[in-house]
């Protein structure tokens, strides 16, 4: 194999979705050269409807309102609604990329096949970080480039997690995963079983109510269905007042549960399962219309699947439903096809990272966007990337302090940011974060732990 | 390495819960533009007006002159000002809504601009520079980085009745002596004064309150007017010191430097500084 192309001090960013874009912008803002390597011929990742890795469907709108979602230094246009449509979100990324000149650094049609650390030469200090060989294919050619660091932003909502039940192979109807669900055309005139009560599952159940002959919605447990609007305002704008006031979690849970009770009332009366957990202990579901269709008899809530037969699905409570389409809305698995599992450090289905970003062994390998917040994602990822940029800048400016930070990463790698809430069903919440708690943690990193000592002491003296 | 604009000295505004729960109401804004005949590689300039003014005040001299020098120039009217909507909500408008207006105008530009703010607009620009890496910031007779007591004192001395009325919630009445020097002819001065609009009562109060913008994400130039009756020269000097630079004070000029008969002198200094700071970059 030929010698790798030396990219000097440049940093590789893998992916030009909502995470890769602010990574490039903020690294450049802090003075670093970046190459953004993007497999597709366009940016936007998940939000570019119809692209191979996109998982939005024709009707997808944001579930968090604008102020919680947008990048803090580039607000979404005032002309956008509270909850923009996926086409507007893509338009927003285009404006962002154009404004910050990111097309200068994005290489489209460049697929990352392999990322590996270059072994350190013998005798080097324990502090030395490896460089990274990144092998890409571009226009049918393969080449390897050597970078000073790698920011992984390949998304975590693309590799379908598909359950398997006894008899599934003999089922005469069709089974798809929501990853392949693009619009309600496939539902028309069919009897549909939607499996899973994530936001996608609830959305598709509602589309079933509007288009299918009948829709069954199978959920493992009862959930708290949040409204998109409370008191005429986007619900997250109201609920954050509670978070901001630093009220006890128990009280917040009580208040939110009361609000849901006011509209939903008795879950059992609708045939819904009673939630078996407190509010906030599962990833929030925001859906204002599911209950409406349940009440109109268009959606029948049903139990978990027990097994499949030729033309029906038997549920755990012994009942059976006759359906000809099953849509698994059972989520996604975390995958890094280009990194060896022991390099990235996979553990129980996710890499072990400090604050979901910093690697405990390799201080110049970062993962961003690998969070599932109870709020908008882009804002949080913006601050993740600022923390990355500041760490790299700190290494040049104050190596002693940078070493202290690495120690902190190693020591506290297990800390989570869940606002003191125990999540139920942990496999579904591997990367869940409570946004205020998480932002507080990032703020501490950015403005304290990743500031040079001389800056901190002068700021302290001035205070 | 590319040119860093943000340094490790810069604290980042991560937690802004008030803005998340109480976002600025959306509004239609006026954005004027005057472009050079030949496109040049210079970054765009976005002008932000002050108390009761509108984008029009830049359209008079500075925008065409800067455009003739090769700069793409834009001017935004803050909500409730000029031809922007939102006048009926001015009594509920806050300074941070103006900050939002400027950020919104920025996102409409093809690349990060230079921000030029006058008077109250100078304070709005200081707040934008805390969080947005503009190419550069120029503060023209800016409202102080610390508090508005200096301005309040000046106004109390010269216009006590107007100040009392403003404190009671009315728009501060600006007249030709407050804004212009005697050198500006009566007819022109009157024309400008006639274009002034209402100002938000809460904003007028906020202008007096203590504050201390975080360091800027971009290089800052501060200029002031020697005969300013709105912002005392000492405040301009202190604001400049806050940004680690020295104020350039133009003797014999009054507050509305971009409308004064001698408007060319400060503009020339600004453009020369911009040329050195950001002009040759790309
Ligand atoms: C239906 C649905 C609704 C959602 N709604 C919301 C919402 O309302 N609010 C919210 O905040 N989040 C929402 N999300 C979460 C969503 O995942 C994030 O908003 C965001 O899209 C994640 O961005 P990303 O850049 O991390 O990943 P992606 O958007 O997946 O981008 C990854 C990019 O990396 C590229 N890539 C991957 N592998 C390689 C490789 N080997 N080589 C080169 N390039 C590669 C891909 O082509 C892609 O462009 C939703 C997700 C789904 C599925």
Short mmCIF file of N, CA and C in Angstrom, two decimals, chain A residues 327-439:
data_model
loop_
_atom_site.label_atom_id
_atom_site.label_comp_id
_atom_site.label_asym_id
_atom_site.label_seq_id
_atom_site.Cartn_x
_atom_site.Cartn_y
_atom_site.Cartn_z
N UNK A 327 -44.99 -2.80 11.21
CA UNK A 327 -43.91 -1.81 11.15
C UNK A 327 -43.19 -1.81 12.49
N UNK A 328 -41.96 -2.27 12.48
CA UNK A 328 -41.15 -2.25 13.70
C UNK A 328 -40.56 -0.86 13.91
N UNK A 329 -41.04 -0.17 14.91
CA UNK A 329 -40.45 1.14 15.24
C UNK A 329 -39.64 0.93 16.51
N UNK A 330 -38.62 0.12 16.38
CA UNK A 330 -37.92 -0.39 17.54
C UNK A 330 -36.54 0.20 17.68
N UNK A 331 -36.32 1.29 16.96
CA UNK A 331 -35.11 2.06 17.22
C UNK A 331 -33.90 1.60 16.44
N UNK A 332 -32.76 2.11 16.88
CA UNK A 332 -31.52 1.96 16.11
C UNK A 332 -30.38 1.54 17.03
N UNK A 333 -29.39 0.90 16.42
CA UNK A 333 -28.20 0.50 17.17
C UNK A 333 -27.05 1.44 16.83
N UNK A 334 -26.13 1.55 17.76
CA UNK A 334 -24.97 2.41 17.56
C UNK A 334 -23.90 1.63 16.82
N UNK A 335 -23.44 2.14 15.70
CA UNK A 335 -22.45 1.44 14.88
C UNK A 335 -21.36 2.39 14.38
N UNK A 336 -20.12 1.91 14.46
CA UNK A 336 -18.99 2.64 13.86
C UNK A 336 -18.26 1.66 12.94
N UNK A 337 -18.77 1.45 11.72
CA UNK A 337 -18.23 0.38 10.88
C UNK A 337 -16.75 0.55 10.56
N UNK A 338 -16.24 1.77 10.70
CA UNK A 338 -14.86 2.05 10.28
C UNK A 338 -13.87 1.99 11.44
N UNK A 339 -14.36 1.70 12.66
CA UNK A 339 -13.47 1.67 13.82
C UNK A 339 -13.52 0.30 14.47
N UNK A 340 -12.37 -0.23 14.83
CA UNK A 340 -12.36 -1.48 15.59
C UNK A 340 -13.03 -1.27 16.94
N UNK A 341 -13.77 -2.30 17.36
CA UNK A 341 -14.52 -2.16 18.61
C UNK A 341 -13.62 -1.85 19.79
N UNK A 342 -12.42 -2.43 19.82
CA UNK A 342 -11.58 -2.18 20.99
C UNK A 342 -10.90 -0.82 20.90
N UNK A 343 -10.81 -0.25 19.70
CA UNK A 343 -10.26 1.11 19.61
C UNK A 343 -11.30 2.10 20.13
N UNK A 344 -12.52 2.00 19.63
CA UNK A 344 -13.54 2.94 20.09
C UNK A 344 -13.99 2.59 21.51
N UNK A 345 -13.80 1.35 21.89
CA UNK A 345 -14.14 0.96 23.27
C UNK A 345 -15.62 0.70 23.47
N UNK A 346 -16.18 -0.20 22.64
CA UNK A 346 -17.61 -0.50 22.77
C UNK A 346 -17.87 -1.29 24.04
N UNK A 347 -18.91 -0.87 24.75
CA UNK A 347 -19.31 -1.59 25.95
C UNK A 347 -20.82 -1.58 26.07
N UNK A 348 -21.43 -2.74 26.11
CA UNK A 348 -22.88 -2.85 26.21
C UNK A 348 -23.57 -2.00 25.15
N UNK A 349 -23.06 -2.07 23.94
CA UNK A 349 -23.77 -1.41 22.85
C UNK A 349 -23.47 0.05 22.64
N UNK A 350 -22.52 0.57 23.40
CA UNK A 350 -22.16 1.97 23.16
C UNK A 350 -20.70 2.18 23.57
N UNK A 351 -20.04 3.17 22.98
CA UNK A 351 -18.66 3.42 23.39
C UNK A 351 -18.66 4.11 24.75
N UNK A 352 -17.63 3.84 25.51
CA UNK A 352 -17.54 4.47 26.81
C UNK A 352 -16.81 5.80 26.67
N UNK A 353 -17.51 6.89 26.87
CA UNK A 353 -16.96 8.21 26.62
C UNK A 353 -17.32 9.14 27.76
N UNK A 354 -16.42 10.08 28.04
CA UNK A 354 -16.69 11.06 29.07
C UNK A 354 -17.61 12.13 28.48
N UNK A 355 -18.72 12.38 29.15
CA UNK A 355 -19.71 13.35 28.66
C UNK A 355 -20.14 13.04 27.23
N UNK A 356 -20.11 11.75 26.86
CA UNK A 356 -20.53 11.28 25.54
C UNK A 356 -19.63 11.78 24.41
N UNK A 357 -18.49 12.36 24.74
CA UNK A 357 -17.64 12.97 23.72
C UNK A 357 -16.18 12.49 23.80
N UNK A 358 -15.60 12.55 25.00
CA UNK A 358 -14.15 12.39 25.14
C UNK A 358 -13.78 10.94 25.42
N UNK A 359 -12.82 10.44 24.66
CA UNK A 359 -12.38 9.05 24.76
C UNK A 359 -11.38 8.91 25.91
N UNK A 360 -11.54 7.89 26.74
CA UNK A 360 -10.67 7.79 27.92
C UNK A 360 -9.22 7.44 27.58
N UNK A 361 -8.97 6.86 26.41
CA UNK A 361 -7.60 6.47 26.07
C UNK A 361 -7.02 7.41 25.01
N UNK A 362 -7.76 7.61 23.93
CA UNK A 362 -7.23 8.42 22.83
C UNK A 362 -7.77 9.84 22.95
N UNK A 363 -6.90 10.77 23.30
CA UNK A 363 -7.40 12.12 23.59
C UNK A 363 -7.66 12.93 22.33
N UNK A 364 -7.37 12.35 21.15
CA UNK A 364 -7.67 13.11 19.93
C UNK A 364 -8.66 12.36 19.04
N UNK A 365 -9.43 11.49 19.69
CA UNK A 365 -10.55 10.83 19.01
C UNK A 365 -11.82 11.25 19.76
N UNK A 366 -12.74 11.86 19.03
CA UNK A 366 -13.95 12.39 19.68
C UNK A 366 -15.18 11.85 18.97
N UNK A 367 -16.26 11.66 19.73
CA UNK A 367 -17.53 11.31 19.11
C UNK A 367 -18.51 12.41 19.46
N UNK A 368 -19.22 12.92 18.48
CA UNK A 368 -20.21 13.95 18.78
C UNK A 368 -21.57 13.56 18.20
N UNK A 369 -22.60 14.10 18.80
CA UNK A 369 -23.96 13.78 18.36
C UNK A 369 -24.45 12.46 18.90
N UNK A 370 -23.65 11.78 19.71
CA UNK A 370 -24.05 10.47 20.23
C UNK A 370 -24.81 10.65 21.54
N UNK A 371 -25.88 11.42 21.46
CA UNK A 371 -26.72 11.66 22.63
C UNK A 371 -28.17 11.58 22.20
N UNK A 372 -29.00 11.22 23.13
CA UNK A 372 -30.44 11.27 22.89
C UNK A 372 -31.03 12.18 23.96
N UNK A 373 -31.12 13.48 23.66
CA UNK A 373 -31.58 14.42 24.68
C UNK A 373 -33.10 14.47 24.77
N UNK A 374 -33.59 14.90 25.92
CA UNK A 374 -35.02 15.12 26.09
C UNK A 374 -35.40 16.46 25.48
N UNK A 375 -34.66 16.90 24.47
CA UNK A 375 -34.80 18.25 23.93
C UNK A 375 -34.13 18.23 22.57
N UNK A 376 -33.97 19.41 21.97
CA UNK A 376 -33.32 19.48 20.66
C UNK A 376 -31.86 19.09 20.75
N UNK A 377 -31.37 18.57 19.65
CA UNK A 377 -30.04 18.00 19.62
C UNK A 377 -28.98 19.00 19.17
N UNK A 378 -29.30 19.87 18.20
CA UNK A 378 -28.25 20.65 17.53
C UNK A 378 -27.54 21.59 18.50
N UNK A 379 -28.32 22.18 19.39
CA UNK A 379 -27.73 23.11 20.35
C UNK A 379 -26.72 22.39 21.24
N UNK A 380 -27.10 21.21 21.73
CA UNK A 380 -26.19 20.48 22.61
C UNK A 380 -24.92 20.08 21.86
N UNK A 381 -25.11 19.66 20.61
CA UNK A 381 -23.94 19.22 19.84
C UNK A 381 -23.03 20.42 19.55
N UNK A 382 -23.62 21.58 19.32
CA UNK A 382 -22.80 22.78 19.15
C UNK A 382 -21.83 22.91 20.32
N UNK A 383 -22.35 22.79 21.54
CA UNK A 383 -21.47 22.97 22.71
C UNK A 383 -20.50 21.82 22.88
N UNK A 384 -20.92 20.59 22.47
CA UNK A 384 -19.95 19.49 22.46
C UNK A 384 -18.75 19.86 21.60
N UNK A 385 -19.02 20.41 20.42
CA UNK A 385 -17.92 20.68 19.50
C UNK A 385 -17.07 21.85 19.98
N UNK A 386 -17.69 22.80 20.69
CA UNK A 386 -16.90 23.88 21.27
C UNK A 386 -15.95 23.29 22.32
N UNK A 387 -16.45 22.34 23.11
CA UNK A 387 -15.59 21.71 24.11
C UNK A 387 -14.42 20.99 23.44
N UNK A 388 -14.69 20.30 22.33
CA UNK A 388 -13.62 19.61 21.60
C UNK A 388 -12.57 20.63 21.12
N UNK A 389 -13.06 21.70 20.50
CA UNK A 389 -12.14 22.71 19.97
C UNK A 389 -11.31 23.31 21.09
N UNK A 390 -11.93 23.53 22.23
CA UNK A 390 -11.19 24.14 23.33
C UNK A 390 -10.18 23.18 23.91
N UNK A 391 -10.52 21.90 23.95
CA UNK A 391 -9.53 20.95 24.45
C UNK A 391 -8.29 20.96 23.55
N UNK A 392 -8.52 20.91 22.24
CA UNK A 392 -7.38 20.89 21.32
C UNK A 392 -6.57 22.18 21.41
N UNK A 393 -7.27 23.31 21.59
CA UNK A 393 -6.56 24.58 21.72
C UNK A 393 -5.79 24.62 23.05
N UNK A 394 -6.38 24.05 24.08
CA UNK A 394 -5.74 24.05 25.39
C UNK A 394 -4.45 23.23 25.38
N UNK A 395 -4.46 22.16 24.61
CA UNK A 395 -3.26 21.32 24.51
C UNK A 395 -2.06 22.13 24.03
N UNK A 396 -2.31 23.03 23.09
CA UNK A 396 -1.22 23.88 22.59
C UNK A 396 -0.85 24.94 23.61
N UNK A 397 -1.85 25.47 24.29
CA UNK A 397 -1.66 26.66 25.09
C UNK A 397 -1.17 26.33 26.50
N UNK A 398 -1.72 25.29 27.11
CA UNK A 398 -1.41 24.99 28.51
C UNK A 398 -1.40 23.46 28.69
N UNK A 399 -0.32 22.82 28.23
CA UNK A 399 -0.28 21.34 28.21
C UNK A 399 -0.49 20.73 29.59
N UNK A 400 -0.06 21.42 30.63
CA UNK A 400 -0.21 20.86 31.97
C UNK A 400 -1.69 20.73 32.32
N UNK A 401 -2.40 21.77 32.03
CA UNK A 401 -3.83 21.75 32.32
C UNK A 401 -4.56 20.75 31.42
N UNK A 402 -4.11 20.63 30.20
CA UNK A 402 -4.71 19.65 29.29
C UNK A 402 -4.52 18.25 29.86
N UNK A 403 -3.34 18.02 30.48
CA UNK A 403 -3.09 16.70 31.06
C UNK A 403 -4.03 16.47 32.24
N UNK A 404 -4.24 17.50 33.04
CA UNK A 404 -5.20 17.39 34.15
C UNK A 404 -6.58 17.00 33.62
N UNK A 405 -6.93 17.60 32.50
CA UNK A 405 -8.25 17.29 31.94
C UNK A 405 -8.32 15.83 31.49
N UNK A 406 -7.24 15.35 30.90
CA UNK A 406 -7.25 13.93 30.48
C UNK A 406 -7.44 13.03 31.69
N UNK A 407 -6.83 13.42 32.79
CA UNK A 407 -6.98 12.64 34.03
C UNK A 407 -8.46 12.63 34.45
N UNK A 408 -9.07 13.82 34.37
CA UNK A 408 -10.49 13.96 34.70
C UNK A 408 -11.36 13.06 33.80
N UNK A 409 -11.01 13.02 32.52
CA UNK A 409 -11.76 12.18 31.57
C UNK A 409 -11.67 10.73 32.00
N UNK A 410 -10.45 10.29 32.34
CA UNK A 410 -10.28 8.88 32.73
C UNK A 410 -11.04 8.57 34.01
N UNK A 411 -10.97 9.49 34.95
CA UNK A 411 -11.54 9.22 36.27
C UNK A 411 -13.07 9.25 36.26
N UNK A 412 -13.63 10.13 35.45
CA UNK A 412 -15.08 10.35 35.54
C UNK A 412 -15.83 9.85 34.33
N UNK A 413 -15.21 8.92 33.61
CA UNK A 413 -15.80 8.50 32.34
C UNK A 413 -17.22 7.95 32.52
N UNK A 414 -17.55 7.46 33.70
CA UNK A 414 -18.86 6.84 33.90
C UNK A 414 -19.97 7.83 34.23
N UNK A 415 -19.63 9.07 34.49
CA UNK A 415 -20.67 10.03 34.92
C UNK A 415 -21.71 10.24 33.82
N UNK A 416 -22.96 10.27 34.21
CA UNK A 416 -24.02 10.54 33.25
C UNK A 416 -24.65 11.89 33.58
N UNK A 417 -25.44 12.40 32.65
CA UNK A 417 -26.13 13.68 32.87
C UNK A 417 -27.62 13.46 32.73
N UNK A 418 -28.22 12.91 33.76
CA UNK A 418 -29.64 12.59 33.66
C UNK A 418 -30.47 13.39 34.64
N UNK A 419 -29.88 14.43 35.21
CA UNK A 419 -30.65 15.29 36.09
C UNK A 419 -31.20 14.53 37.30
N UNK A 420 -30.46 13.52 37.74
CA UNK A 420 -30.87 12.80 38.94
C UNK A 420 -32.03 11.86 38.72
N UNK A 421 -32.32 11.53 37.45
CA UNK A 421 -33.45 10.64 37.18
C UNK A 421 -32.93 9.27 36.78
N UNK A 422 -33.55 8.24 37.33
CA UNK A 422 -33.22 6.86 36.95
C UNK A 422 -34.06 6.49 35.75
N UNK A 423 -33.42 6.17 34.62
CA UNK A 423 -34.21 5.78 33.46
C UNK A 423 -34.61 4.32 33.60
N UNK A 424 -35.85 4.00 33.19
CA UNK A 424 -36.21 2.59 33.13
C UNK A 424 -35.75 2.06 31.77
N UNK A 425 -35.64 0.76 31.63
CA UNK A 425 -35.31 0.14 30.36
C UNK A 425 -34.02 0.72 29.79
N UNK A 426 -32.90 0.36 30.41
CA UNK A 426 -31.66 1.06 30.12
C UNK A 426 -31.17 0.86 28.69
N UNK A 427 -31.50 -0.25 28.02
CA UNK A 427 -30.93 -0.42 26.68
C UNK A 427 -31.48 0.63 25.72
N UNK A 428 -32.65 1.14 26.02
CA UNK A 428 -33.20 2.15 25.14
C UNK A 428 -32.62 3.54 25.47
N UNK A 429 -31.97 3.65 26.60
CA UNK A 429 -31.52 4.97 27.05
C UNK A 429 -30.01 5.02 27.25
N UNK A 430 -29.29 4.28 26.38
CA UNK A 430 -27.84 4.20 26.53
C UNK A 430 -27.18 5.57 26.49
N UNK A 431 -27.72 6.44 25.66
CA UNK A 431 -27.07 7.74 25.47
C UNK A 431 -28.03 8.88 25.80
N UNK A 432 -29.01 8.57 26.63
CA UNK A 432 -29.99 9.59 27.01
C UNK A 432 -29.30 10.68 27.86
N UNK A 433 -29.65 11.93 27.62
CA UNK A 433 -29.21 13.01 28.51
C UNK A 433 -30.39 13.93 28.81
N UNK A 434 -30.37 14.46 30.03
CA UNK A 434 -31.35 15.49 30.39
C UNK A 434 -30.68 16.81 30.04
N UNK A 435 -31.32 17.64 29.19
CA UNK A 435 -30.58 18.72 28.53
C UNK A 435 -30.01 19.77 29.48
N UNK A 436 -30.75 20.14 30.55
CA UNK A 436 -30.23 21.20 31.42
C UNK A 436 -29.01 20.69 32.19
N UNK A 437 -29.14 19.49 32.72
CA UNK A 437 -28.03 18.87 33.43
C UNK A 437 -26.80 18.75 32.52
N UNK A 438 -27.06 18.30 31.31
CA UNK A 438 -25.96 18.09 30.37
C UNK A 438 -25.31 19.41 29.97
N UNK A 439 -26.14 20.43 29.74
CA UNK A 439 -25.58 21.73 29.37
C UNK A 439 -24.78 22.33 30.52
#
